[in-house]
Short mmCIF file of C-alpha atoms in Angstrom, two decimals:
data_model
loop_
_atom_site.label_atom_id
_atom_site.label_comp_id
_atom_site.label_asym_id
_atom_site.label_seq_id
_atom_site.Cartn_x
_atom_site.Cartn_y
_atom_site.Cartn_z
CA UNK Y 424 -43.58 127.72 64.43
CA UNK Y 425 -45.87 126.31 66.79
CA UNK Y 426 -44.22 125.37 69.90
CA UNK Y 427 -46.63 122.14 70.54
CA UNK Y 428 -45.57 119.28 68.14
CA UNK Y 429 -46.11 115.47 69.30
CA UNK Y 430 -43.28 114.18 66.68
CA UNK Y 431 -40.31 114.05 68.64
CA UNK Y 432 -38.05 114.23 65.38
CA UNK Y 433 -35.74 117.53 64.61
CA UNK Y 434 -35.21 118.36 60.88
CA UNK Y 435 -31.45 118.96 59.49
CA UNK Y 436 -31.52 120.42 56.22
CA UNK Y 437 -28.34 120.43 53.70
CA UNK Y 438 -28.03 123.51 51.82
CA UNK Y 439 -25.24 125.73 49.47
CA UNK Y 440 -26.79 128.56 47.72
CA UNK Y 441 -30.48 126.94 48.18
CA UNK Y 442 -32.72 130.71 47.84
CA UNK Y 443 -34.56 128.96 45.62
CA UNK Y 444 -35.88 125.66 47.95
CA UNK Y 445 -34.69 126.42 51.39
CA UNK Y 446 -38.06 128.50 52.34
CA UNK Y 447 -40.83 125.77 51.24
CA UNK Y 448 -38.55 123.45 52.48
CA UNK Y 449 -38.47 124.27 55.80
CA UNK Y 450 -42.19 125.57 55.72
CA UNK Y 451 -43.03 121.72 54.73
CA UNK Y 452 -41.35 121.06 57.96
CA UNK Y 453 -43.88 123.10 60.34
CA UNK Y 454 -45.31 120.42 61.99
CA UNK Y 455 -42.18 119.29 62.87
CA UNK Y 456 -41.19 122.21 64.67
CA UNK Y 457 -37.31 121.70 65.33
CA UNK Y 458 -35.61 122.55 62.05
CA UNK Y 459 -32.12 123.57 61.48
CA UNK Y 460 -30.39 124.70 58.52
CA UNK Y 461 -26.71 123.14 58.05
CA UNK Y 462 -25.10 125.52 55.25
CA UNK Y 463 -21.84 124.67 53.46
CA UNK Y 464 -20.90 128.78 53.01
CA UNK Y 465 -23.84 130.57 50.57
CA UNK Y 466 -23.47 133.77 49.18
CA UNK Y 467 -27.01 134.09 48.24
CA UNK Y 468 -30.03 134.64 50.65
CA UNK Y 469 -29.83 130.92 51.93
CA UNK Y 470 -28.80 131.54 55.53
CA UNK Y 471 -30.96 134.52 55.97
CA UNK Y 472 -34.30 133.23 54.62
CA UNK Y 473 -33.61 130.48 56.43
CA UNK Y 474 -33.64 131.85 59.75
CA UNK Y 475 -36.70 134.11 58.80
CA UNK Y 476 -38.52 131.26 58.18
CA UNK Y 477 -37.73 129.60 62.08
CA UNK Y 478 -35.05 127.37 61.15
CA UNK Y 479 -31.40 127.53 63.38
CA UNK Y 480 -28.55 128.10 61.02
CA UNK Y 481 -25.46 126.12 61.34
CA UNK Y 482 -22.14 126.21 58.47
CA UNK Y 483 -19.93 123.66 58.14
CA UNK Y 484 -17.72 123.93 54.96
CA UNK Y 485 -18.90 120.69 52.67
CA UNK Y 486 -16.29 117.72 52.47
CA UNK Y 487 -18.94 114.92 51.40
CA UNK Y 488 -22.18 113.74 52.03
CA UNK Y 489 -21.18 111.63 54.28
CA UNK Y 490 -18.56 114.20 56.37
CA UNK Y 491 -21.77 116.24 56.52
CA UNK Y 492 -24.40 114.28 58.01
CA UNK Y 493 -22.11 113.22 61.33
CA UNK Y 494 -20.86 117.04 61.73
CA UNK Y 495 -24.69 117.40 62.10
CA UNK Y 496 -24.87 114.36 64.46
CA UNK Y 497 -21.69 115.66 66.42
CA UNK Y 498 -22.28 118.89 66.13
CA UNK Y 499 -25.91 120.23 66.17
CA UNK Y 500 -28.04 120.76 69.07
CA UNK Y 501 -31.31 119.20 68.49
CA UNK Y 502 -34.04 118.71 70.64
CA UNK Y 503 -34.94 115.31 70.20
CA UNK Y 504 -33.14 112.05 69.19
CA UNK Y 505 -34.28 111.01 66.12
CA UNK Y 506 -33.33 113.01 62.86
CA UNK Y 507 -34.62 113.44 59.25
CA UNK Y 508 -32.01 114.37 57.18
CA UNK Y 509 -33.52 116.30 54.11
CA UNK Y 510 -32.26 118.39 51.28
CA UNK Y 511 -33.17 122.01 50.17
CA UNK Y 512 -34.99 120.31 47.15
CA UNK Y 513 -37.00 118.38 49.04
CA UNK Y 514 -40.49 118.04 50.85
CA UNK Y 515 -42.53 116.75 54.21
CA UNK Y 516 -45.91 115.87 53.00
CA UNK Y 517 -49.16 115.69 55.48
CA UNK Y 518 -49.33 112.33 54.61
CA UNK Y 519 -45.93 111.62 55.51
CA UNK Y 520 -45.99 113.89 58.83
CA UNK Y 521 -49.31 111.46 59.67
CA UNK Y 522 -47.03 108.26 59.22
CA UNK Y 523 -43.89 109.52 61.55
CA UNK Y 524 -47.04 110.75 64.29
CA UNK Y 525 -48.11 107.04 63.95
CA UNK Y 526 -44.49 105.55 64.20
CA UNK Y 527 -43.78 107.40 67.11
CA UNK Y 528 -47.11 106.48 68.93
CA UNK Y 529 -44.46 104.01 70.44
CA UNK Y 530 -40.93 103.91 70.84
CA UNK Y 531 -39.33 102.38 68.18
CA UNK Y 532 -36.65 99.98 68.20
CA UNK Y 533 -34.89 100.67 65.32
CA UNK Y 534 -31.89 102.16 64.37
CA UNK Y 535 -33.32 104.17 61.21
CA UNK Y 536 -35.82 103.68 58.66
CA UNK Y 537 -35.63 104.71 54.90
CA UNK Y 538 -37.87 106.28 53.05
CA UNK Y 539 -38.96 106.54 49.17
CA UNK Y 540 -39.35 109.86 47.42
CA UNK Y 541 -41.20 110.56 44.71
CA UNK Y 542 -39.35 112.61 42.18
CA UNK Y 543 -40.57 115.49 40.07
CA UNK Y 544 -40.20 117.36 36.94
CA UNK Y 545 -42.29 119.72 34.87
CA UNK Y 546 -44.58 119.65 37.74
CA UNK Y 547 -45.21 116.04 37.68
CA UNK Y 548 -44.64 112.90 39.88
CA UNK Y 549 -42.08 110.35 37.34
CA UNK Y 550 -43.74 107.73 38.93
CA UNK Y 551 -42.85 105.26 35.88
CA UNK Y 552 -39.66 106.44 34.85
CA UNK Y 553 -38.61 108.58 38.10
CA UNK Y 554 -37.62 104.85 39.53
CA UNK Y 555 -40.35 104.75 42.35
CA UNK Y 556 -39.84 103.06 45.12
CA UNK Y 557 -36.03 104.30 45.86
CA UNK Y 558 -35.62 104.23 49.14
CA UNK Y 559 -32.77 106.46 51.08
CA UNK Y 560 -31.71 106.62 54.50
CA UNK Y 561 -33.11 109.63 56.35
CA UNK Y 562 -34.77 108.98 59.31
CA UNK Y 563 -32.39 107.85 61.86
CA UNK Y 564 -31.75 108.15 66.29
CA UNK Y 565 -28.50 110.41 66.28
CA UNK Y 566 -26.62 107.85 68.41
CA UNK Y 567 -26.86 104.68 66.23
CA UNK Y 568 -26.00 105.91 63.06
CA UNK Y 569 -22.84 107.12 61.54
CA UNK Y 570 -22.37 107.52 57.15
CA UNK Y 571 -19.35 106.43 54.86
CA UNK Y 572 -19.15 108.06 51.73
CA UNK Y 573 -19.66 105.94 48.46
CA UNK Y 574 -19.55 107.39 45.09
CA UNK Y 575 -21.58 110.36 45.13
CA UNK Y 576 -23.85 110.02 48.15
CA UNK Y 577 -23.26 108.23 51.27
CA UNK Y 578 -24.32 104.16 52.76
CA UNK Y 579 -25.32 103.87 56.27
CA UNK Y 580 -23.34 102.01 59.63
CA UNK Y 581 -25.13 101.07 62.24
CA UNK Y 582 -26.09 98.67 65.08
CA UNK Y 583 -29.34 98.00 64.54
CA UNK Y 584 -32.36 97.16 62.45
CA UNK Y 585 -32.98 99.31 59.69
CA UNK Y 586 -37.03 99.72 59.04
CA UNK Y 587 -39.29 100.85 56.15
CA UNK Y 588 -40.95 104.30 55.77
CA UNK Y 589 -43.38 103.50 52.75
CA UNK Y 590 -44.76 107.08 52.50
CA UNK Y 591 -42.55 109.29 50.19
CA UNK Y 592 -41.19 112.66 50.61
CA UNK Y 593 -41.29 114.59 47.15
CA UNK Y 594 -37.87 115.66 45.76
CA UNK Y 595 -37.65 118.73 43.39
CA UNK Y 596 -34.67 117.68 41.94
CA UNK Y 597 -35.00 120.15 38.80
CA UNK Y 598 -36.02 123.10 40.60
CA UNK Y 599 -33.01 125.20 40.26
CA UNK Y 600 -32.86 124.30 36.39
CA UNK Y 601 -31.29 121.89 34.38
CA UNK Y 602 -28.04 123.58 34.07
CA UNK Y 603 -27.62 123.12 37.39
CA UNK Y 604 -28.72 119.83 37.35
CA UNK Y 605 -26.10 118.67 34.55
CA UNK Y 606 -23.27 121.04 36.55
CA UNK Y 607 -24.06 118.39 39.66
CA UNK Y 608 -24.23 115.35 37.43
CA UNK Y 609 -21.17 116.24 35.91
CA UNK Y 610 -19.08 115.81 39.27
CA UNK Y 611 -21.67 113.02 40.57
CA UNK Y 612 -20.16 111.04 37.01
CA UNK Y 613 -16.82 111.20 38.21
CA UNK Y 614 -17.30 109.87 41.59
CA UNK Y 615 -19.43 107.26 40.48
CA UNK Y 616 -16.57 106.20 37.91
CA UNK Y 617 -14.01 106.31 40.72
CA UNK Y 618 -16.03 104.02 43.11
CA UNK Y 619 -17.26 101.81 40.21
CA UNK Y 620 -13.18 101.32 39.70
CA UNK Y 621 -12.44 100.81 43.38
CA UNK Y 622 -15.28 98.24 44.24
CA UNK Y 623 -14.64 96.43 41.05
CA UNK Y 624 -18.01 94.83 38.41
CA UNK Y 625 -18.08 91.75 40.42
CA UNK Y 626 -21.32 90.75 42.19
CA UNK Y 627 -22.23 88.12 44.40
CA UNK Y 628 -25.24 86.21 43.98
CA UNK Y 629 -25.40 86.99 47.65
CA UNK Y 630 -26.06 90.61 46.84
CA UNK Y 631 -27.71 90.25 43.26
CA UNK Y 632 -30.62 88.01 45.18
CA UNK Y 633 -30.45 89.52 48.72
CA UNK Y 634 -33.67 90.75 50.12
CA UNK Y 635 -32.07 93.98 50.97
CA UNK Y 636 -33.43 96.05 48.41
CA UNK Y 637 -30.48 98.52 48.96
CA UNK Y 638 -27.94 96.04 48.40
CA UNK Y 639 -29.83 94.47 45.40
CA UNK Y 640 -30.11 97.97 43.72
CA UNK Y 641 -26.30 98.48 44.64
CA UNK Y 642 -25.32 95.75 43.14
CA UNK Y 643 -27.06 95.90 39.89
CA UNK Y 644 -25.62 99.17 39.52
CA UNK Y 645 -21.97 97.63 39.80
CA UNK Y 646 -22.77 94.91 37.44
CA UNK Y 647 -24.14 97.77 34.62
CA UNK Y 648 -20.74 98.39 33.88
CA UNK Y 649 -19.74 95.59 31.80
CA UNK Y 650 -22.71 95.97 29.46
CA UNK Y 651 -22.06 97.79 26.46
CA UNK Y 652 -24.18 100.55 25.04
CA UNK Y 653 -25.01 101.63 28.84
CA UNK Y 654 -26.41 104.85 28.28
CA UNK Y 655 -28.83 103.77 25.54
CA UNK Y 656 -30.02 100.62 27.29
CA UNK Y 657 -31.10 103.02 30.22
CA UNK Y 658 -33.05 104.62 27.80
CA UNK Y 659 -34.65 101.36 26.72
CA UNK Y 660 -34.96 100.75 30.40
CA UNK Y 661 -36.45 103.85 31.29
CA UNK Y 662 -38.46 104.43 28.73
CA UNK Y 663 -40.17 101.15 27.71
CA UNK Y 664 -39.65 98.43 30.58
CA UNK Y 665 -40.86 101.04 32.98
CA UNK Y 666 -42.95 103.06 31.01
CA UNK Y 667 -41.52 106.28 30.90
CA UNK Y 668 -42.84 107.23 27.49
CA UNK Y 669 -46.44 107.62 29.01
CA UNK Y 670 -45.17 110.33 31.19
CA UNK Y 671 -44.89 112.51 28.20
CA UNK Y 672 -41.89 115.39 28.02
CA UNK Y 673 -41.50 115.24 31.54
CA UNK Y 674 -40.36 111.06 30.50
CA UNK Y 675 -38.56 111.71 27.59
CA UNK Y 676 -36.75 114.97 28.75
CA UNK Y 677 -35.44 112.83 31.90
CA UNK Y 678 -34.63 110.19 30.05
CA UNK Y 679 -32.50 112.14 27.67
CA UNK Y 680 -30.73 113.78 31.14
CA UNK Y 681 -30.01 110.23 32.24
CA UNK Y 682 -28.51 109.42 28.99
CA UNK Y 683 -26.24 112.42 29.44
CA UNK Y 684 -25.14 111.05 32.63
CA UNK Y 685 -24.60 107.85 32.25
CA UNK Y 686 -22.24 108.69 29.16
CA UNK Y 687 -20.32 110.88 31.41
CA UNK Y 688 -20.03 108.24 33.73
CA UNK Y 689 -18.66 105.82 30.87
CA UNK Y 690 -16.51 108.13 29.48
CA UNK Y 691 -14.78 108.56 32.74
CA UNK Y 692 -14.68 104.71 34.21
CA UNK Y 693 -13.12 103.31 30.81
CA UNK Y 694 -10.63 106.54 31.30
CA UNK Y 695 -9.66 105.10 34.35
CA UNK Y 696 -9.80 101.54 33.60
CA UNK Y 697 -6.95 102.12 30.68
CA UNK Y 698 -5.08 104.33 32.75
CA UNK Y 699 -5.16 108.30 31.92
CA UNK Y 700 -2.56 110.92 30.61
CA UNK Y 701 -2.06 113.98 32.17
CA UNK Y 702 -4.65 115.84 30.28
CA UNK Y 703 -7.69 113.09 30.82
CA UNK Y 704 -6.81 113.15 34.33
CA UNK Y 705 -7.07 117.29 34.52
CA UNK Y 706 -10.33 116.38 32.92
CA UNK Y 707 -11.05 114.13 36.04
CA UNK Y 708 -9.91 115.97 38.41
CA UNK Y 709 -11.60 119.43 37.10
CA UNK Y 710 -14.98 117.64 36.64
CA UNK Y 711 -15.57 117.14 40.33
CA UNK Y 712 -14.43 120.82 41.97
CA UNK Y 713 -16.45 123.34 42.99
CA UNK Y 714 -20.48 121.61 43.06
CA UNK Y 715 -21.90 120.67 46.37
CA UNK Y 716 -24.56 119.85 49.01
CA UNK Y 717 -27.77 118.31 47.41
CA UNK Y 718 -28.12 114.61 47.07
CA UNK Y 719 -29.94 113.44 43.83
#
């Protein structure tokens, strides 16, 4: 990699067994230029591809998203203050490396800034039914952020002012195939059931109105589980209020995916809601072992 780059952002990567993603990931990093790898223990060609393609390799055995991202603040040595935080399936575009060269023209004041990613599937951008704009946390200065774990991902903490990236970085979330997809979703279900128990279905007209968009999505999402019929109305949502069926199989194959999740999800939260026997609770528990270190 070229040693001249005027973006004074370093690039930490997520990975476990990532062979597949982890080379054009870090290649749609070059103009970046500081990129390191933090692995969670692969036994494929992760680590090594990795450093032949310029990135520094770091492991840290996965705990949670959350656990993750402040080892790498704690723990890696990057060259510059702020970080993007990316996983394996997941790409820089030019037009996104042109926005963070214009951001950092000055010195922002910010603590972080999300950004939106555009997801894809049977090589093709779900713009309808892929729920465009989603914004995530990614871009952040190492010493004003820290991450608490919630459900399957993470939420931010910080002191400061959170900004707005609007130029998406693309997420392959299907590259490794859908088996591996559903394996992920599977655990992803049960952690989402377990947090949708702990924070309870009540919302706040604070939240379900706030102009946080975060908080708004958040919220909706706790509120989903006292309708019935979840998984189909998804469908109906995905589908026809956004539009989904215009994307063609890649529309109707993810919305049959999200169906599949969102029933696992169920299944599990009213489990827990009546209380479970020994044997649903196995079910629980063996559900979310073993499947780590890419964010959907």
């Amino acid at each position: 990699m070229s040693e001249q780059h005027s973006i004074p952002v370093s690039v930490v990567i997520l990975t476990l067994n990532e062979e597949i993603n982890v080379a054009d990931c870090i290649d749609s990093c070059s103009e970046l230029g500081d990129v390191h790898v933090l692995d969670s223990g692969s036994t494929d060609r992760t680590r090594e591809l990795g450093e032949a393609h310029g990135a520094t390799v770091w492991n840290n055995p996965f705990e949670s998203f959350g656990a993750q991202r402040n080892w790498a603040i704690d723990n890696i040595t990057v060259d510059h203050d702020w970080i993007l935080h990316l996983d394996a399936d997941e790409r820089v575009t030019p037009e996104l490396v042109k926005a963070l060269r214009e951001l950092f023209k000055s010195d922002p004041t910010e603590a972080g800034f999300y950004l939106p990613n555009k997801l894809m599937l049977m090589g093709r951008w779900l713009k309808r039914c892929g729920g465009y704009p989603t914004y995530q946390m990614r871009l952040f200065h190492r010493d004003r952020m820290r991450f608490q774990d919630y459900g399957h991902g993470q939420r931010e903490l910080t002191d400061g002012e959170i900004g707005t990236i609007n130029e998406p970085y693309l997420h392959y979330a299907f590259s490794k195939g859908v088996s591996d997809w559903l394996g992920k979703h599977n655990r992803y279900s049960t952690e989402e059931a377990n947090q949708a128990i702990q924070a309870g279905t009540h919302v706040g007209l604070g939240d379900l109105f706030s102009s946080d968009r975060i908080r708004r999505r958040r919220a909706l999402k706790r509120m989903s589980f006292r309708l019935p019929m979840r998984d189909k109305l998804r469908v109906i949502q995905l589908l026809i209020l956004q539009g989904g069926i215009l994307e063609g199989r890649a529309g109707l194959m993810y919305a049959r995916l999200i169906a599949i999740y969102e029933r696992m999800t169920n299944v599990k939260y009213r489990l827990l809601r009546r209380g479970t026997s020994g044997f649903e609770s196995d079910l629980l528990r063996r559900s979310s072992v073993d499947e780590t270190a890419t964010e959907d």
